[in-house]
PDB file of C-alpha atoms in Angstrom:
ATOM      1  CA  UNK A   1       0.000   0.000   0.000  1.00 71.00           C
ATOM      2  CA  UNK A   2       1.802   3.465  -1.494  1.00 84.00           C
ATOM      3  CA  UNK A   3       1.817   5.942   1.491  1.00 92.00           C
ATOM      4  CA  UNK A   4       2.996   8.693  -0.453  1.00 95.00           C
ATOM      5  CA  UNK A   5       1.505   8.882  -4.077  1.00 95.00           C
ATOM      6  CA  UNK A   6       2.268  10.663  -6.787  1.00 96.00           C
ATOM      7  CA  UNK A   7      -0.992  10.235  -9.521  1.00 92.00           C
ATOM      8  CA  UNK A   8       0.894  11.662 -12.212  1.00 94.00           C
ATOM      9  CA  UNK A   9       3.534   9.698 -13.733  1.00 93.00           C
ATOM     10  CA  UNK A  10       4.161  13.151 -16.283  1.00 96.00           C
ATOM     11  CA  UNK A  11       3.890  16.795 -16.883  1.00 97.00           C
ATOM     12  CA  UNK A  12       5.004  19.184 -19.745  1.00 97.00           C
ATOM     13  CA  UNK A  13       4.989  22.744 -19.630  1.00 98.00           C
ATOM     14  CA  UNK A  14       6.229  25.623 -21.531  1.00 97.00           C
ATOM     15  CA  UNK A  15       9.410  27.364 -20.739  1.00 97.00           C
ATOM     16  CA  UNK A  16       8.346  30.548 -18.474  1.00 97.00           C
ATOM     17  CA  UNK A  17       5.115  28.721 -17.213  1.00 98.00           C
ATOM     18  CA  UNK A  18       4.579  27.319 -13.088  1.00 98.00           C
ATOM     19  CA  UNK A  19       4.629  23.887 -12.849  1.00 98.00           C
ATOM     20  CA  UNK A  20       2.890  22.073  -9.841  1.00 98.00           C
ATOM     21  CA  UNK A  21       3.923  19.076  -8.964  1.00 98.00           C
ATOM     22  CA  UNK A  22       1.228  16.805  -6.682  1.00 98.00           C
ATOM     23  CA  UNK A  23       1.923  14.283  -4.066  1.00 98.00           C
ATOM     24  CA  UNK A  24      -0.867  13.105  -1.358  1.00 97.00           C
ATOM     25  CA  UNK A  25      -0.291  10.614   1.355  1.00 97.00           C
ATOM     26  CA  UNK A  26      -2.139   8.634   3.863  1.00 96.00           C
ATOM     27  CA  UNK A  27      -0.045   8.341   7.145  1.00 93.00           C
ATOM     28  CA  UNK A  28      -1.399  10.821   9.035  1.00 93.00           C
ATOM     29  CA  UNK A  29       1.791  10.292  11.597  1.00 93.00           C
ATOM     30  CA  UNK A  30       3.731  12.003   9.011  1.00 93.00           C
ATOM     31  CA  UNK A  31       5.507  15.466   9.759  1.00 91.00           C
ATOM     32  CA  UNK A  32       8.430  16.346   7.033  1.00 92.00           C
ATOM     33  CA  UNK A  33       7.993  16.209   3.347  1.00 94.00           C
ATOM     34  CA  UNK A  34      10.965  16.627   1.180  1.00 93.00           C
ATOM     35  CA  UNK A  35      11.074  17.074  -2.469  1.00 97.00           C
ATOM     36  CA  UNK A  36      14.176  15.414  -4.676  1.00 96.00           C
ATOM     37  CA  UNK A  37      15.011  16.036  -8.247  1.00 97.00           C
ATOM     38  CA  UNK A  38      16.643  12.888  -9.882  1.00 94.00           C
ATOM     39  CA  UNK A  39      18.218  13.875 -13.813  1.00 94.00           C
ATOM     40  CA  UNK A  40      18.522  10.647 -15.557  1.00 88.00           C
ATOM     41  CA  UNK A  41      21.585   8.381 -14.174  1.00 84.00           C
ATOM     42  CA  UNK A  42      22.444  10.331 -11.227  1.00 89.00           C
ATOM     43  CA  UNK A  43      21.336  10.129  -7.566  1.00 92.00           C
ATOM     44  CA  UNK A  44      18.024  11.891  -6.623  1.00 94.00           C
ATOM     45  CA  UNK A  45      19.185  15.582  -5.077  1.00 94.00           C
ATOM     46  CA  UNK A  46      17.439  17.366  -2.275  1.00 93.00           C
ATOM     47  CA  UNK A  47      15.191  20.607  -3.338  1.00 96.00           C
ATOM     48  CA  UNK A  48      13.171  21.507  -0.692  1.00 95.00           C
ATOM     49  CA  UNK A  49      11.401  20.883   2.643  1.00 93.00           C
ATOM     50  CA  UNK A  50       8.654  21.455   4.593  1.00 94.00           C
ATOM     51  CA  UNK A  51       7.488  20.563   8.003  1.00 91.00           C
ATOM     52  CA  UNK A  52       3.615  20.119   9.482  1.00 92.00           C
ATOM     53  CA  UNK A  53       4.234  23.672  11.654  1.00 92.00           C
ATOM     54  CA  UNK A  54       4.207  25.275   8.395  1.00 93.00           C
ATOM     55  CA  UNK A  55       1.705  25.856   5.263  1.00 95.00           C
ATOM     56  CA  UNK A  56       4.377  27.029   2.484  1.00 97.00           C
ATOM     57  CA  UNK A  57       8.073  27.188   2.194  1.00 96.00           C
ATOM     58  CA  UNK A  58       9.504  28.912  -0.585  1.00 97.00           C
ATOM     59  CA  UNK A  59      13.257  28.699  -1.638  1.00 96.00           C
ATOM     60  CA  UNK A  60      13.836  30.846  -5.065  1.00 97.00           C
ATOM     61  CA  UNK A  61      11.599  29.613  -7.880  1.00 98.00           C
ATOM     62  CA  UNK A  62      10.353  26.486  -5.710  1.00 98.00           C
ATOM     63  CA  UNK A  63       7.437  26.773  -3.221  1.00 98.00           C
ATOM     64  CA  UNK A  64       6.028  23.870  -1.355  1.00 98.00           C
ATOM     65  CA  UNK A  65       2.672  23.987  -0.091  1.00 98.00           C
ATOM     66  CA  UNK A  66       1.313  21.846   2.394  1.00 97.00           C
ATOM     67  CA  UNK A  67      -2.093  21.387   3.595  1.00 97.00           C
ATOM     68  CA  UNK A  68      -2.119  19.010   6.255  1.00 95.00           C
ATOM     69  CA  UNK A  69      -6.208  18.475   6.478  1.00 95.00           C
ATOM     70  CA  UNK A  70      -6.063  17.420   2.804  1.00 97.00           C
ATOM     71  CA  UNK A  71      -2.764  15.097   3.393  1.00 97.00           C
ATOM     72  CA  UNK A  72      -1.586  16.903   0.188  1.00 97.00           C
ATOM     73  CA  UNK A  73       1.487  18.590  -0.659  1.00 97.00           C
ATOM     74  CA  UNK A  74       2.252  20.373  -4.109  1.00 98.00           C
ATOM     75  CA  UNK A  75       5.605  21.772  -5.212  1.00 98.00           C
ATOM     76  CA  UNK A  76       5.176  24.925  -7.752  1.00 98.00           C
ATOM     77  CA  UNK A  77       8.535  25.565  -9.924  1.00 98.00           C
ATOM     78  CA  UNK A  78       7.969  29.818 -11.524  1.00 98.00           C
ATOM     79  CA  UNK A  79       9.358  30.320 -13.895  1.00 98.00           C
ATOM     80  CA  UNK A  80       9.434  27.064 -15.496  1.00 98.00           C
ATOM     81  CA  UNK A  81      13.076  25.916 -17.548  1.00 97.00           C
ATOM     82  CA  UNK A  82      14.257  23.527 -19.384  1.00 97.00           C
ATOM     83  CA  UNK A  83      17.010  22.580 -17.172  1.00 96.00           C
ATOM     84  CA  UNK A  84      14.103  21.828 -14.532  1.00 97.00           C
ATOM     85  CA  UNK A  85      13.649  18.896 -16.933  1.00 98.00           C
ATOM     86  CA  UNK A  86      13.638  15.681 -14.597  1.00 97.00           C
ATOM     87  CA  UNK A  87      11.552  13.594 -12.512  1.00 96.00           C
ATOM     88  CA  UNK A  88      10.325  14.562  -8.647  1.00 97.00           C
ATOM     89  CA  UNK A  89       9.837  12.476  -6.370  1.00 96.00           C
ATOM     90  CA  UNK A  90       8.087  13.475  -2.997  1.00 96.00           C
ATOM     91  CA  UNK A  91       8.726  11.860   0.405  1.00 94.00           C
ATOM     92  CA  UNK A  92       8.025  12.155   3.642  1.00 94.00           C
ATOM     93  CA  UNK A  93       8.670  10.732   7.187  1.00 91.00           C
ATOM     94  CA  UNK A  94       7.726  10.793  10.515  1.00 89.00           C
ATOM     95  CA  UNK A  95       9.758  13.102  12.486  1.00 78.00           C
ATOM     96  CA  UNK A  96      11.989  13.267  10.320  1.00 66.00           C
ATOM     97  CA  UNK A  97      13.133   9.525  10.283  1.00 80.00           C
ATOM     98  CA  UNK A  98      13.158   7.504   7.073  1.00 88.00           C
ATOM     99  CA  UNK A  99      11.500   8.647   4.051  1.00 91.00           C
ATOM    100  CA  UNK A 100       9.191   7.075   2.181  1.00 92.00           C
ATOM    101  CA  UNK A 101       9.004   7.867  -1.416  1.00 93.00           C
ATOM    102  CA  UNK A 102       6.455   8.544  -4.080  1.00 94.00           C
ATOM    103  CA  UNK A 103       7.021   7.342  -7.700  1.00 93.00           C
ATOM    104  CA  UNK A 104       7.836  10.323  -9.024  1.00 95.00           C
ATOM    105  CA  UNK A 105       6.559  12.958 -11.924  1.00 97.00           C
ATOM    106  CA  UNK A 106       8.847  13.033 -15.246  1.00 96.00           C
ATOM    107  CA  UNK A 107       8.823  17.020 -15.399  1.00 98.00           C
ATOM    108  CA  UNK A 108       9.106  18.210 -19.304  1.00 98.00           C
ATOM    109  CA  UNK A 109       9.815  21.720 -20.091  1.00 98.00           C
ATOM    110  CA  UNK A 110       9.755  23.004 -23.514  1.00 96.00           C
ATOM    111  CA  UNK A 111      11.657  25.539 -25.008  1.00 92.00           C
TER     112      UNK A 111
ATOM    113  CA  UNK B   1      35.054  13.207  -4.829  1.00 53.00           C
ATOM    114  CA  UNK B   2      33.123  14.344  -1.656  1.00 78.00           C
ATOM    115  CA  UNK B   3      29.589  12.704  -2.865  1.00 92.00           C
ATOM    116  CA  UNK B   4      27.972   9.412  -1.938  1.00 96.00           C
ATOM    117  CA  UNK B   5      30.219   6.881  -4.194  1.00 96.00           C
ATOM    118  CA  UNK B   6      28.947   3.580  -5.231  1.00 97.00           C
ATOM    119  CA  UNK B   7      30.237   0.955  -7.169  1.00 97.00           C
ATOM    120  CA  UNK B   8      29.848  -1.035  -9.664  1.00 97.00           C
ATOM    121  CA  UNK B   9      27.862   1.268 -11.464  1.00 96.00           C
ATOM    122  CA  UNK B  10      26.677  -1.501 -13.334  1.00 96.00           C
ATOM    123  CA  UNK B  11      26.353  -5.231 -12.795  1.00 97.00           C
ATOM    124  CA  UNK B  12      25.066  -7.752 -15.084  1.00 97.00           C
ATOM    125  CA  UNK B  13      24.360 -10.948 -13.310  1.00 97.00           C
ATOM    126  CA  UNK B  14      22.657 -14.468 -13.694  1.00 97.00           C
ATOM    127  CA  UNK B  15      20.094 -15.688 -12.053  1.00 97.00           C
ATOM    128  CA  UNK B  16      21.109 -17.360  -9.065  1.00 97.00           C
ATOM    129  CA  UNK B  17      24.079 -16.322  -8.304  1.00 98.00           C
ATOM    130  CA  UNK B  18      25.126 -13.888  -5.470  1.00 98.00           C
ATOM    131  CA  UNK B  19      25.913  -9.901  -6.049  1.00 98.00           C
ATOM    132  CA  UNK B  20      27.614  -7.572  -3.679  1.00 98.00           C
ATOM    133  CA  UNK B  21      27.204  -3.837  -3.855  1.00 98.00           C
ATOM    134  CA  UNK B  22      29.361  -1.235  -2.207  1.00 97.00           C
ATOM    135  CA  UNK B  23      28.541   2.157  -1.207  1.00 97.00           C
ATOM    136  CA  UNK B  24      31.041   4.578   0.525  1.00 96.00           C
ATOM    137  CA  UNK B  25      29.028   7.510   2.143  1.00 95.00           C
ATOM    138  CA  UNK B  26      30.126  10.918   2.734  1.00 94.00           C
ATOM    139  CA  UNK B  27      33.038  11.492   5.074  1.00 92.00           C
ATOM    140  CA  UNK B  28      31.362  12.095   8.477  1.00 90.00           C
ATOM    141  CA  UNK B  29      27.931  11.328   7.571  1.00 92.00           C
ATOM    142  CA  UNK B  30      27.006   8.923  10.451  1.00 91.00           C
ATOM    143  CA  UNK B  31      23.603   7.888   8.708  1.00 92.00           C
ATOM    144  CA  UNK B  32      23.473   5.238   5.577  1.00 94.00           C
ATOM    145  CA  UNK B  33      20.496   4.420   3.780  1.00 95.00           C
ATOM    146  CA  UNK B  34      20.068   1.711   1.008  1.00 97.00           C
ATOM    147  CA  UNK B  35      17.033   1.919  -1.647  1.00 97.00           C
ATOM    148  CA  UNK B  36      15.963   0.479  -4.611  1.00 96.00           C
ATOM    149  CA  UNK B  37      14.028   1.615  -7.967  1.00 93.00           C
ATOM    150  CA  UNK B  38      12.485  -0.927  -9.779  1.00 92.00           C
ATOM    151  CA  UNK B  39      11.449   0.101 -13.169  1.00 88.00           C
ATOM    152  CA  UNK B  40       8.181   2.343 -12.725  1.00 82.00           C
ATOM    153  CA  UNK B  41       8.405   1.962  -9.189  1.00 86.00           C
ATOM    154  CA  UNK B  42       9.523   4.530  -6.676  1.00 86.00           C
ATOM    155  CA  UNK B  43      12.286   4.656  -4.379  1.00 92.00           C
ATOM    156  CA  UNK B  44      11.585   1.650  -1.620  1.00 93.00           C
ATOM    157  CA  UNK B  45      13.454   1.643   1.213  1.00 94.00           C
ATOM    158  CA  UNK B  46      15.819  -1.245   2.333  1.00 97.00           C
ATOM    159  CA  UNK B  47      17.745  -0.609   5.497  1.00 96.00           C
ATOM    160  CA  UNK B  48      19.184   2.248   7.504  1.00 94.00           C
ATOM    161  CA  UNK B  49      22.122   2.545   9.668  1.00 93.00           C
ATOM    162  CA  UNK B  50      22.693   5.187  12.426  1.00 90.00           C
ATOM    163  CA  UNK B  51      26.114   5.248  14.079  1.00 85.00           C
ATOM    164  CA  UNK B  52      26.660   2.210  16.201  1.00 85.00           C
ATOM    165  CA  UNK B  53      22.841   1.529  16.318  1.00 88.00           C
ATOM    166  CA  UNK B  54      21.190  -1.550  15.540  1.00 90.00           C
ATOM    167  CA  UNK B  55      20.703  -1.169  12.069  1.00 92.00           C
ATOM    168  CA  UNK B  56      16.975  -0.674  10.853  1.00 93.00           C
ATOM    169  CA  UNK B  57      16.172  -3.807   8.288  1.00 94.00           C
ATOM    170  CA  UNK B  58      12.479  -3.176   8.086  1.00 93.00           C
ATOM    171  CA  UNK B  59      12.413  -2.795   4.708  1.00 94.00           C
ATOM    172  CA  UNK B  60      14.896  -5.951   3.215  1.00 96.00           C
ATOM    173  CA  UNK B  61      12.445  -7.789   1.329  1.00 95.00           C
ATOM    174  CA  UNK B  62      13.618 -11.266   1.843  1.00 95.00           C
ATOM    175  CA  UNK B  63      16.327 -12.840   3.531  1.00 96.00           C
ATOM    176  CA  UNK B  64      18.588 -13.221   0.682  1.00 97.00           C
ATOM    177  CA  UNK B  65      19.225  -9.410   1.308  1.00 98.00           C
ATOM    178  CA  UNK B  66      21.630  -8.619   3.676  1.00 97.00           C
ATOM    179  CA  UNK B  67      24.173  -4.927   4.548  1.00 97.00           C
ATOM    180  CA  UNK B  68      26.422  -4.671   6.500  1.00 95.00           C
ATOM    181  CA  UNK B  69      28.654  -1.303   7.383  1.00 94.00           C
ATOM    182  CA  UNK B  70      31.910  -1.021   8.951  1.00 85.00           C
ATOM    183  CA  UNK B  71      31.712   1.885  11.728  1.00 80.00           C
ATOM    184  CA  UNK B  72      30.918   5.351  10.099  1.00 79.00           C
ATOM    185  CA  UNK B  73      32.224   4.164   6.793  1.00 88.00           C
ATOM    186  CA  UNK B  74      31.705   1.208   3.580  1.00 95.00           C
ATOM    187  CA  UNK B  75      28.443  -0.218   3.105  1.00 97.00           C
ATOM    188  CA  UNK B  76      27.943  -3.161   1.367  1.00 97.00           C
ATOM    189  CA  UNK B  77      24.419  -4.620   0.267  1.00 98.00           C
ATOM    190  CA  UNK B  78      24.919  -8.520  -0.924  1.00 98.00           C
ATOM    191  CA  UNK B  79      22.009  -9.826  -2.728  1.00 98.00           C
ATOM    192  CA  UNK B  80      21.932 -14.004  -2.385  1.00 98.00           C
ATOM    193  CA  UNK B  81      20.792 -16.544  -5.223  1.00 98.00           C
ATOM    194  CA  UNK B  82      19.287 -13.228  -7.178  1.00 98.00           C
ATOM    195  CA  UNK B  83      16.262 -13.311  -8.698  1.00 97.00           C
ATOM    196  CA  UNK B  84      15.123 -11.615 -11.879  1.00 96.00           C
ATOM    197  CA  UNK B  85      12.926  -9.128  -9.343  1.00 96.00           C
ATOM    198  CA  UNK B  86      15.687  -8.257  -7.964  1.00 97.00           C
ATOM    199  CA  UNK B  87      16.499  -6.068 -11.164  1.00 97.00           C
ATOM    200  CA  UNK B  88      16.684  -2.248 -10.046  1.00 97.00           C
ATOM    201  CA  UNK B  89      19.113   0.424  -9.426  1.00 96.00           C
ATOM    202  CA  UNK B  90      20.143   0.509  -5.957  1.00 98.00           C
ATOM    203  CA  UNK B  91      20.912   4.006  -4.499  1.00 97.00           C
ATOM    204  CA  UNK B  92      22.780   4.355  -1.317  1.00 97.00           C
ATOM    205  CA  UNK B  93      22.423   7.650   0.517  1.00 95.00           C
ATOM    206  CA  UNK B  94      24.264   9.356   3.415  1.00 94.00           C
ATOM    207  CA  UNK B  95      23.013  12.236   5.840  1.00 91.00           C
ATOM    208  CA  UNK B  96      25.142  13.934   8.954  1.00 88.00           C
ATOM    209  CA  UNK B  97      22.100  11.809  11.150  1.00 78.00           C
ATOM    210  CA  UNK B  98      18.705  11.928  11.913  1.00 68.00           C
ATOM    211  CA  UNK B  99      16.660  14.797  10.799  1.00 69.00           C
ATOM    212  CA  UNK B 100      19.590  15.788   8.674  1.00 76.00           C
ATOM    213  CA  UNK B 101      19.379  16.097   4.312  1.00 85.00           C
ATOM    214  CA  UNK B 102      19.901  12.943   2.553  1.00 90.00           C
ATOM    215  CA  UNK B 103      22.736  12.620   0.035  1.00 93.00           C
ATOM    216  CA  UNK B 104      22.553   9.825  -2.946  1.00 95.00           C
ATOM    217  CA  UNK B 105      24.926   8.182  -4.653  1.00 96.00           C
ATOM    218  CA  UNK B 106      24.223   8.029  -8.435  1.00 95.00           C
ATOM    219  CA  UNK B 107      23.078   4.014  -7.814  1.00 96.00           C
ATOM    220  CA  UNK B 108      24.361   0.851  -8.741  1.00 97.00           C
ATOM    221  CA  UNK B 109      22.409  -1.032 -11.999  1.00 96.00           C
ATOM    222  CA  UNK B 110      21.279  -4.070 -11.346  1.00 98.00           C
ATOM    223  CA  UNK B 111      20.108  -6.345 -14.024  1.00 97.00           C
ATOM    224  CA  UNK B 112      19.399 -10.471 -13.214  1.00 97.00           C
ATOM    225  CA  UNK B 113      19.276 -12.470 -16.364  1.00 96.00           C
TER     226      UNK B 113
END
């Protein structure tokens, strides 16, 4: 049983455009949510974090949002560019303890 | 380099026979984490290692997986009689401790013929 899902294997957008990314889960025990960026053969890289005492957290052109009452999460990417090319994945843990990991969303911008 | 090494990068195997994989984590980094990604599959968890801790197997998913790590440093996952399943890129990953940003390696290849 997926505790963290990501329903959207892929998502294009134009160059310049936001991107949101979506990721719900069910564990309600859950407190940190991370989002990685994985380019194709490499190692997934840490983007951004959030935890359940807070609704947003924005670092440059990445925001997460997180409403807890929902169990939903979104990560918006403005401006969109092509080197954001690459698949997310969303985790999350329980204080901050393992993650568990969604399947990710191939990102496609185009040019 | 100062990342997360692992190695091999790739490994071709046959069924059956045994594999080891190695991961070095970053200097210092007294948390290790081994994953897997199957194809179209996410990142699953295998086992976790916190300093001198008992490490956390929880997610192995039989017992022809094993790790081991030597102190603070080398990990090395060994994958008995492998199984065509067992095809995925393991990724090893390394954070200062608990609570602390994860750091992957860029995974090991595994594919079981």
């Amino acid at each position: 049983d997926q505790q963290v899902k990501q329903n959207s294997p892929s998502l294009s957008v134009q160059e310049g455009r936001i991107s949101i990314l979506n990721c719900d889960y069910t564990n309600s025990m859950f407190d940190y949510f991370l989002w990685y960026k994985k380019y194709p053969a490499e190692g997934p890289t840490f983007l951004i974090s959030i935890s359940s005492i807070k609704d947003k957290n924005e670092d440059g052109r990445f925001t997460v949002f997180l409403n807890k009452s929902a169990k939903h999460l979104s990560l918006h990417i403005v401006p969109s560019q092509p080197g954001d090319s690459a698949v997310y994945f969303c985790a999350a843990s329980e204080g901050s303890y393992i993650p568990t990991f969604g399947r990710g969303t191939s990102l496609i911008v185009h040019p | 380099g100062a990342g997360v090494s692992q190695s091999p990068s790739n490994k071709v195997t046959e069924k059956g026979k045994d594999v080891e994989l190695r991961c070095d984590p970053i200097s210092g980094h007294t948390a290790l984490y081994w994953y897997r990604q199957r194809l179209g599959q996410g990142l699953e968890f295998l086992i976790y290692f916190q300093g001198n801790s008992a490490p956390d197997k929880s997610g192995l998913p039989s017992d022809r997986f094993s790790a081991e790590r030597t102190g603070e440093s080398v990990s090395t996952l060994t994958i008995q009689r492998t199984q065509q399943e067992d095809s995925a890129v393991y990724l090893c990953a390394s954070s200062l401790g608990w609570g602390n940003t994860i750091y992957f390696g860029e995974g090991s290849w595994l594919t079981v013929v």
